[in-house]
Amino acid sequence: MVAYSKIVIAGGGIIGNSISYYLAKRHSISCIIIDPVGIAPAASSKAGGFLARDWSDGSPVGELQRRSFDLHAEQARDLGESVIDYRRLEAAAVALGERGSKPSGKKLEGIEWADMNVRGGRKLGGTNTIAQVHPKKLCNAMWEYSQQSVGSKLVVGKVAGAVLDDDGSICGVKLEDGTTLEADALVVACGPWTDSSRSWFGSKVGEIMPRILGIKYHSILIPSPRVLNQAVFFSGHGDPEVYPRPDGDAYITGFPDPSMIVNESPGMEEVRAEVVDKLIDATKKTSSELGDIPPHTQQSCYLPTTSDGIPIIGELPEVKGAFVAAGHGCWGILNGPATGESVAELLVKGETTHVDLKVFGFDSPYR
């Protein structure tokens, strides 16, 4: 017996799309996604898409991350590697000095393209544990599958609150325009805007829900003269991170803001010129190959985070049919598929197969 069949998901990013995808693929169930802009309007469009299989081993997120890394490879086979720009690559950590010179010899051994001010480097992973995907293309492909296979629908709008029946169960979702959608389950997957859902279920429930904050990151995209195959995490000059893509772009990010309650609207995040200038300057100080090429894209987005760094994934206490899946931090794209798979199972079967969600629940021992 299906636990829930009239499922509404608030949020059109990687988490909401992953839930919709696995509801369709594994359970042949359609859903409605509600988003104020559309599919992947914010971080799920502007994130780097870097994937690492074992970087959270030994932490509460380790099992989720390993499962999700493997699901990304499965999705690439099913949706098409070229469709979602999925590939395996290498990663390295590079320490930088201040001399303003281009070293040679041992200091550049194993480093593909970072060649300025390098003090030394080490390998962080190879193609067996490191991969990447284009977040926006992945979200679009998953949503296309959900639409075409089971008829899932997108509603552009903002949720005003949940409609509860006499026993406190979800029976509908009210939008800000006055529309009410029939539902027996509501999944909140609004990324850094999840915090606004604290008012959707009444004051008592709002007190239970941990705060979801956003950390603002800027990024630039630079067209590389050649396709690079090594992601680099720098130490020094602002600690930028560079993820080269198979289309030739180099995605460069860094200089995060402190965590905060997010007031900017999805897709309307301000891009501050002074942060972009820092990223451009850092690129000049780390690579002779990329440093003189102007970026063709400048953007910013918020990464959702919790105070304990552990995502919230599970059923909301006190409200039958209400679920939350948010707060994945910098690993949102990576952990999207396993989160989607697990929440879909929870909605349909009431239990999960591959990932134990107790560590992510509201009563997690880690909170």
CSV table of C-alpha atoms in Angstrom, one decimal:
chain,number,residue,atom,x,y,z
A,1,MET,CA,0.0,0.0,0.0
A,2,VAL,CA,1.3,3.4,-1.0
A,3,ALA,CA,1.7,5.7,2.1
A,4,TYR,CA,1.1,8.9,0.1
A,5,SER,CA,-0.1,9.5,-3.4
A,6,LYS,CA,-1.0,13.2,-3.7
A,7,ILE,CA,2.5,14.6,-3.1
A,8,VAL,CA,3.5,18.3,-3.4
A,9,ILE,CA,7.1,19.3,-3.2
A,10,ALA,CA,8.0,22.9,-2.3
A,11,GLY,CA,11.3,23.7,-4.1
A,12,GLY,CA,12.4,23.1,-7.7
A,13,GLY,CA,16.1,22.6,-7.0
A,14,ILE,CA,18.3,19.5,-6.9
A,15,ILE,CA,16.6,18.0,-3.8
A,16,GLY,CA,13.0,18.5,-5.0
A,17,ASN,CA,13.9,17.3,-8.5
A,18,SER,CA,15.6,14.2,-7.1
A,19,ILE,CA,12.6,13.3,-5.0
A,20,SER,CA,10.3,13.8,-8.1
A,21,TYR,CA,12.7,11.7,-10.2
A,22,TYR,CA,12.8,8.7,-7.9
A,23,LEU,CA,9.1,8.8,-7.2
A,24,ALA,CA,8.7,8.5,-11.0
A,25,LYS,CA,11.5,6.1,-11.8
A,26,ARG,CA,11.2,3.7,-8.8
A,27,HIS,CA,7.5,4.0,-7.9
A,28,SER,CA,5.7,5.3,-11.0
A,29,ILE,CA,4.1,8.1,-8.9
A,30,SER,CA,3.7,11.7,-10.1
A,31,CYS,CA,3.9,14.8,-8.0
A,32,ILE,CA,3.6,18.6,-8.1
A,33,ILE,CA,6.6,20.8,-7.7
A,34,ILE,CA,6.0,24.3,-6.5
A,35,ASP,CA,8.7,26.9,-7.1
A,36,PRO,CA,8.5,30.7,-7.2
A,37,VAL,CA,10.7,30.7,-10.4
A,38,GLY,CA,10.9,27.3,-11.9
A,39,ILE,CA,13.3,24.4,-12.2
A,40,ALA,CA,16.7,25.0,-10.6
A,41,PRO,CA,16.5,28.8,-10.3
A,42,ALA,CA,19.2,29.3,-7.6
A,43,ALA,CA,22.2,27.2,-6.3
A,44,SER,CA,21.0,24.1,-8.3
A,45,SER,CA,21.8,26.1,-11.4
A,46,LYS,CA,24.9,28.0,-10.2
A,47,ALA,CA,26.7,25.4,-8.1
A,48,GLY,CA,29.9,23.8,-9.3
A,49,GLY,CA,28.7,20.2,-9.4
A,50,PHE,CA,31.9,18.6,-7.9
A,51,LEU,CA,31.3,15.1,-6.6
A,52,ALA,CA,33.5,13.1,-4.2
A,53,ARG,CA,32.6,9.6,-3.0
A,54,ASP,CA,34.5,9.3,0.3
A,55,TRP,CA,35.2,12.8,1.6
A,56,SER,CA,32.7,12.5,4.4
A,57,ASP,CA,33.7,9.0,5.5
A,58,GLY,CA,33.6,8.7,9.3
A,59,SER,CA,30.9,11.4,9.6
A,60,PRO,CA,27.1,11.1,9.9
A,61,VAL,CA,26.9,12.0,6.2
A,62,GLY,CA,29.3,9.3,5.0
A,63,GLU,CA,26.7,6.7,4.1
A,64,LEU,CA,24.5,9.2,2.3
A,65,GLN,CA,27.4,10.6,0.3
A,66,ARG,CA,28.7,7.2,-0.9
A,67,ARG,CA,25.3,6.1,-2.0
A,68,SER,CA,24.7,9.4,-3.8
A,69,PHE,CA,28.0,9.3,-5.6
A,70,ASP,CA,27.1,5.9,-7.0
A,71,LEU,CA,23.6,7.1,-7.9
A,72,HIS,CA,25.1,9.9,-9.9
A,73,ALA,CA,27.0,7.4,-12.1
A,74,GLU,CA,23.7,5.5,-12.5
A,75,GLN,CA,21.9,8.6,-13.5
A,76,ALA,CA,24.6,9.4,-16.0
A,77,ARG,CA,24.0,6.0,-17.7
A,78,ASP,CA,20.2,6.5,-17.7
A,79,LEU,CA,20.0,10.1,-18.7
A,80,GLY,CA,23.2,10.3,-20.8
A,81,GLU,CA,26.6,11.5,-19.7
A,82,SER,CA,26.7,14.2,-22.4
A,83,VAL,CA,23.2,15.4,-21.6
A,84,ILE,CA,24.2,16.2,-18.0
A,85,ASP,CA,27.9,16.8,-18.5
A,86,TYR,CA,28.9,14.0,-16.2
A,87,ARG,CA,32.5,12.8,-16.2
A,88,ARG,CA,35.2,11.4,-13.9
A,89,LEU,CA,38.2,13.6,-13.1
A,90,GLU,CA,41.0,14.1,-10.6
A,91,ALA,CA,41.3,16.5,-7.7
A,92,ALA,CA,44.3,18.1,-6.0
A,93,ALA,CA,45.1,20.3,-3.1
A,94,VAL,CA,47.6,23.1,-3.9
A,95,ALA,CA,49.3,25.3,-1.4
A,96,LEU,CA,50.3,28.8,-2.5
A,97,GLY,CA,53.0,31.2,-1.6
A,98,GLU,CA,53.4,35.0,-2.1
A,99,ARG,CA,56.4,35.3,-4.4
A,100,GLY,CA,54.5,36.0,-7.6
A,101,SER,CA,56.6,33.6,-9.6
A,102,LYS,CA,56.1,30.4,-11.7
A,103,PRO,CA,58.0,27.5,-10.0
A,104,SER,CA,59.3,24.4,-11.8
A,105,GLY,CA,60.3,20.9,-11.1
A,106,LYS,CA,59.0,18.9,-8.1
A,107,LYS,CA,56.6,21.6,-6.9
A,108,LEU,CA,54.4,21.2,-10.0
A,109,GLU,CA,54.6,17.4,-10.1
A,110,GLY,CA,51.1,15.9,-10.4
A,111,ILE,CA,49.5,19.4,-10.9
A,112,GLU,CA,47.9,19.7,-14.3
A,113,TRP,CA,47.4,23.5,-14.8
A,114,ALA,CA,47.9,25.5,-11.6
A,115,ASP,CA,51.4,26.8,-12.0
A,116,MET,CA,51.7,30.2,-10.2
A,117,ASN,CA,53.1,30.7,-6.7
A,118,VAL,CA,52.8,27.0,-6.0
A,119,ARG,CA,54.6,25.8,-2.8
A,120,GLY,CA,53.4,22.2,-3.2
A,121,GLY,CA,50.5,20.0,-3.9
A,122,ARG,CA,49.0,16.6,-3.2
A,123,LYS,CA,46.4,14.4,-4.8
A,124,LEU,CA,42.9,14.4,-3.2
A,125,GLY,CA,41.4,11.7,-5.4
A,126,GLY,CA,41.3,10.1,-8.8
A,127,THR,CA,38.6,9.0,-11.3
A,128,ASN,CA,37.5,6.1,-9.0
A,129,THR,CA,36.3,8.6,-6.3
A,130,ILE,CA,36.0,12.0,-8.1
A,131,ALA,CA,33.4,13.1,-10.6
A,132,GLN,CA,31.4,16.1,-11.7
A,133,VAL,CA,28.0,17.0,-13.2
A,134,HIS,CA,26.4,20.1,-14.5
A,135,PRO,CA,23.7,20.9,-11.8
A,136,LYS,CA,21.3,22.8,-14.1
A,137,LYS,CA,21.5,20.2,-16.9
A,138,LEU,CA,21.0,17.4,-14.3
A,139,CYS,CA,17.9,19.1,-12.8
A,140,ASN,CA,16.4,19.7,-16.3
A,141,ALA,CA,17.0,16.1,-17.3
A,142,MET,CA,15.5,14.7,-14.1
A,143,TRP,CA,12.5,16.9,-14.5
A,144,GLU,CA,11.9,16.0,-18.1
A,145,TYR,CA,11.9,12.4,-17.1
A,146,SER,CA,9.4,13.0,-14.3
A,147,GLN,CA,7.1,14.9,-16.6
A,148,GLN,CA,7.3,12.5,-19.5
A,149,SER,CA,7.1,9.2,-17.6
A,150,VAL,CA,4.4,9.9,-15.0
A,151,GLY,CA,3.0,13.4,-15.8
A,152,SER,CA,4.5,15.3,-12.8
A,153,LYS,CA,3.6,19.0,-12.9
A,154,LEU,CA,5.3,22.3,-12.1
A,155,VAL,CA,3.4,25.1,-10.5
A,156,VAL,CA,5.1,28.5,-10.5
A,157,GLY,CA,4.1,30.2,-7.2
A,158,LYS,CA,4.9,30.6,-3.5
A,159,VAL,CA,3.6,28.4,-0.7
A,160,ALA,CA,1.7,30.4,1.9
A,161,GLY,CA,1.1,27.5,4.2
A,162,ALA,CA,-0.1,23.9,4.7
A,163,VAL,CA,-3.8,23.0,5.0
A,164,LEU,CA,-4.4,20.6,7.9
A,165,ASP,CA,-7.4,18.4,8.6
A,166,ASP,CA,-9.0,17.9,12.0
A,167,ASP,CA,-6.3,15.4,13.1
A,168,GLY,CA,-3.4,17.6,12.0
A,169,SER,CA,-2.6,15.8,8.8
A,170,ILE,CA,-1.7,17.4,5.5
A,171,CYS,CA,-4.8,17.8,3.3
A,172,GLY,CA,-3.7,20.6,1.0
A,173,VAL,CA,-1.2,23.3,0.2
A,174,LYS,CA,-2.2,27.0,0.0
A,175,LEU,CA,-0.4,29.3,-2.3
A,176,GLU,CA,0.1,33.1,-1.9
A,177,ASP,CA,-2.3,33.8,-4.8
A,178,GLY,CA,-5.1,32.1,-2.9
A,179,THR,CA,-5.0,28.8,-4.8
A,180,THR,CA,-5.2,25.6,-2.8
A,181,LEU,CA,-3.8,22.3,-4.1
A,182,GLU,CA,-5.1,19.0,-2.8
A,183,ALA,CA,-2.3,17.0,-1.1
A,184,ASP,CA,-1.7,14.3,1.4
A,185,ALA,CA,2.0,15.0,1.7
A,186,LEU,CA,4.1,18.2,1.5
A,187,VAL,CA,7.8,18.0,1.2
A,188,VAL,CA,9.8,21.2,2.0
A,189,ALA,CA,12.9,21.2,-0.1
A,190,CYS,CA,13.5,25.0,-0.5
A,191,GLY,CA,17.2,25.1,0.1
A,192,PRO,CA,18.2,28.2,2.1
A,193,TRP,CA,14.6,29.4,1.9
A,194,THR,CA,13.4,26.4,3.9
A,195,ASP,CA,13.5,28.6,7.0
A,196,SER,CA,10.4,30.5,5.8
A,197,SER,CA,8.4,27.2,6.1
A,198,ARG,CA,8.6,27.5,9.9
A,199,SER,CA,5.3,29.4,9.7
A,200,TRP,CA,3.5,27.0,7.4
A,201,PHE,CA,2.5,24.5,10.0
A,202,GLY,CA,1.7,26.6,13.1
A,203,SER,CA,3.8,28.1,15.9
A,204,LYS,CA,4.3,24.9,17.8
A,205,VAL,CA,5.9,23.1,14.8
A,206,GLY,CA,7.9,26.2,14.0
A,207,GLU,CA,9.6,25.9,17.3
A,208,ILE,CA,10.7,22.3,16.5
A,209,MET,CA,12.3,23.0,13.2
A,210,PRO,CA,16.0,24.0,13.3
A,211,ARG,CA,17.0,27.2,11.6
A,212,ILE,CA,18.2,26.9,8.0
A,213,LEU,CA,20.7,29.6,7.0
A,214,GLY,CA,22.4,30.4,3.7
A,215,ILE,CA,26.1,30.9,2.9
A,216,LYS,CA,26.5,33.1,-0.1
A,217,TYR,CA,29.2,32.1,-2.6
A,218,HIS,CA,30.2,34.0,-5.7
A,219,SER,CA,31.5,32.2,-8.8
A,220,ILE,CA,32.9,33.1,-12.2
A,221,LEU,CA,33.2,31.0,-15.4
A,222,ILE,CA,36.3,31.3,-17.6
A,223,PRO,CA,36.6,29.7,-21.0
A,224,SER,CA,39.8,27.6,-20.8
A,225,PRO,CA,42.0,27.3,-23.9
A,226,ARG,CA,41.7,23.5,-23.5
A,227,VAL,CA,39.6,21.1,-21.5
A,228,LEU,CA,41.2,20.6,-18.1
A,229,ASN,CA,40.8,17.4,-16.1
A,230,GLN,CA,41.8,18.3,-12.5
A,231,ALA,CA,39.8,20.2,-9.9
A,232,VAL,CA,42.0,22.2,-7.6
A,233,PHE,CA,41.4,23.3,-4.0
A,234,PHE,CA,43.9,26.1,-3.2
A,235,SER,CA,45.3,27.1,0.2
A,236,GLY,CA,46.2,30.8,0.0
A,237,HIS,CA,45.1,33.8,-1.9
A,238,GLY,CA,41.5,33.4,-0.5
A,239,ASP,CA,41.4,29.6,-0.9
A,240,PRO,CA,39.6,29.5,-4.2
A,241,GLU,CA,38.3,26.3,-5.7
A,242,VAL,CA,38.4,25.6,-9.4
A,243,TYR,CA,36.3,22.9,-11.1
A,244,PRO,CA,37.1,22.6,-14.9
A,245,ARG,CA,34.1,21.4,-16.9
A,246,PRO,CA,34.0,19.1,-20.0
A,247,ASP,CA,32.7,22.0,-22.1
A,248,GLY,CA,35.9,23.9,-21.6
A,249,ASP,CA,34.7,26.3,-18.8
A,250,ALA,CA,36.6,26.6,-15.6
A,251,TYR,CA,34.2,27.2,-12.7
A,252,ILE,CA,35.9,29.3,-10.0
A,253,THR,CA,34.5,30.0,-6.5
A,254,GLY,CA,35.5,31.2,-3.1
A,255,PHE,CA,35.3,34.1,-0.6
A,256,PRO,CA,32.1,33.0,1.1
A,257,ASP,CA,29.9,35.3,3.2
A,258,PRO,CA,29.0,34.4,6.8
A,259,SER,CA,25.9,32.3,7.2
A,260,MET,CA,22.7,34.3,7.4
A,261,ILE,CA,18.9,34.3,7.1
A,262,VAL,CA,18.3,34.6,3.3
A,263,ASN,CA,16.1,37.6,2.3
A,264,GLU,CA,17.1,37.8,-1.4
A,265,SER,CA,14.7,36.0,-3.8
A,266,PRO,CA,15.7,32.8,-5.7
A,267,GLY,CA,17.4,33.7,-9.0
A,268,MET,CA,17.8,37.4,-7.9
A,269,GLU,CA,20.9,37.1,-5.8
A,270,GLU,CA,23.1,40.2,-5.9
A,271,VAL,CA,26.5,39.8,-7.5
A,272,ARG,CA,29.0,42.0,-5.8
A,273,ALA,CA,31.8,43.4,-8.0
A,274,GLU,CA,34.4,43.4,-5.3
A,275,VAL,CA,34.0,39.7,-4.7
A,276,VAL,CA,34.2,39.0,-8.4
A,277,ASP,CA,37.4,41.1,-8.6
A,278,LYS,CA,38.9,38.9,-5.8
A,279,LEU,CA,38.1,35.7,-7.8
A,280,ILE,CA,39.7,37.2,-10.9
A,281,ASP,CA,42.7,38.3,-9.0
A,282,ALA,CA,43.1,34.9,-7.3
A,283,THR,CA,42.9,33.2,-10.8
A,284,LYS,CA,45.7,35.4,-12.0
A,285,LYS,CA,47.8,34.5,-9.0
A,286,THR,CA,47.3,30.7,-9.5
A,287,SER,CA,47.3,30.0,-13.2
A,288,SER,CA,49.2,31.5,-16.2
A,289,GLU,CA,46.8,29.6,-18.5
A,290,LEU,CA,43.6,31.0,-17.0
A,291,GLY,CA,44.7,34.2,-15.4
A,292,ASP,CA,44.5,36.6,-18.4
A,293,ILE,CA,41.1,35.3,-19.7
A,294,PRO,CA,38.1,37.4,-18.6
A,295,PRO,CA,35.1,35.6,-17.2
A,296,HIS,CA,32.0,35.2,-19.4
A,297,THR,CA,29.7,34.6,-16.4
A,298,GLN,CA,29.6,36.2,-12.9
A,299,GLN,CA,27.0,34.9,-10.4
A,300,SER,CA,26.2,34.2,-6.8
A,301,CYS,CA,24.0,31.8,-4.9
A,302,TYR,CA,23.3,30.6,-1.3
A,303,LEU,CA,24.2,27.2,0.0
A,304,PRO,CA,21.7,26.0,2.7
A,305,THR,CA,23.2,25.0,6.0
A,306,THR,CA,22.2,24.0,9.5
A,307,SER,CA,23.9,24.9,12.8
A,308,ASP,CA,25.3,21.4,13.2
A,309,GLY,CA,26.2,20.9,9.5
A,310,ILE,CA,23.9,17.9,9.2
A,311,PRO,CA,21.0,18.0,6.7
A,312,ILE,CA,17.5,17.7,7.9
A,313,ILE,CA,15.8,14.8,6.1
A,314,GLY,CA,12.7,13.2,7.5
A,315,GLU,CA,9.1,13.6,8.7
A,316,LEU,CA,8.1,16.7,10.6
A,317,PRO,CA,6.9,15.9,14.1
A,318,GLU,CA,3.3,16.7,15.0
A,319,VAL,CA,2.2,16.9,11.3
A,320,LYS,CA,1.4,13.7,9.5
A,321,GLY,CA,2.4,14.0,5.8
A,322,ALA,CA,4.9,16.9,6.3
A,323,PHE,CA,8.5,16.2,5.4
A,324,VAL,CA,11.7,18.3,5.2
A,325,ALA,CA,14.8,17.7,3.1
A,326,ALA,CA,17.2,20.7,3.3
A,327,GLY,CA,20.4,22.0,4.7
A,328,HIS,CA,22.9,20.0,2.6
A,329,GLY,CA,25.6,22.7,2.6
A,330,CYS,CA,28.3,22.5,-0.1
A,331,TRP,CA,27.4,18.9,-0.9
A,332,GLY,CA,23.8,19.6,-2.0
A,333,ILE,CA,24.4,18.5,-5.6
A,334,LEU,CA,26.4,15.5,-4.6
A,335,ASN,CA,23.9,14.3,-2.0
A,336,GLY,CA,20.7,15.1,-4.0
A,337,PRO,CA,20.2,11.7,-5.6
A,338,ALA,CA,20.4,9.7,-2.4
A,339,THR,CA,18.3,12.2,-0.6
A,340,GLY,CA,15.7,12.0,-3.4
A,341,GLU,CA,15.8,8.2,-3.4
A,342,SER,CA,15.4,8.0,0.4
A,343,VAL,CA,12.6,10.5,0.7
A,344,ALA,CA,10.7,8.9,-2.2
A,345,GLU,CA,10.9,5.5,-0.4
A,346,LEU,CA,9.8,7.2,2.8
A,347,LEU,CA,6.8,8.7,1.1
A,348,VAL,CA,5.8,5.4,-0.7
A,349,LYS,CA,6.8,2.6,1.7
A,350,GLY,CA,7.3,4.4,5.0
A,351,GLU,CA,11.0,3.2,5.3
A,352,THR,CA,14.3,3.5,3.5
A,353,THR,CA,16.4,0.8,1.9
A,354,HIS,CA,19.9,2.2,1.4
A,355,VAL,CA,20.4,5.1,3.9
A,356,ASP,CA,19.4,5.3,7.5
A,357,LEU,CA,17.7,8.6,7.9
A,358,LYS,CA,17.7,8.6,11.7
A,359,VAL,CA,20.9,10.7,11.8
A,360,PHE,CA,19.2,13.4,9.7
A,361,GLY,CA,15.9,13.5,11.6
A,362,PHE,CA,14.6,16.1,13.9
A,363,ASP,CA,15.5,14.0,16.9
A,364,SER,CA,18.9,13.0,15.6
A,365,PRO,CA,21.5,12.3,18.3
A,366,TYR,CA,23.9,14.6,16.4
A,367,ARG,CA,21.7,17.7,16.8
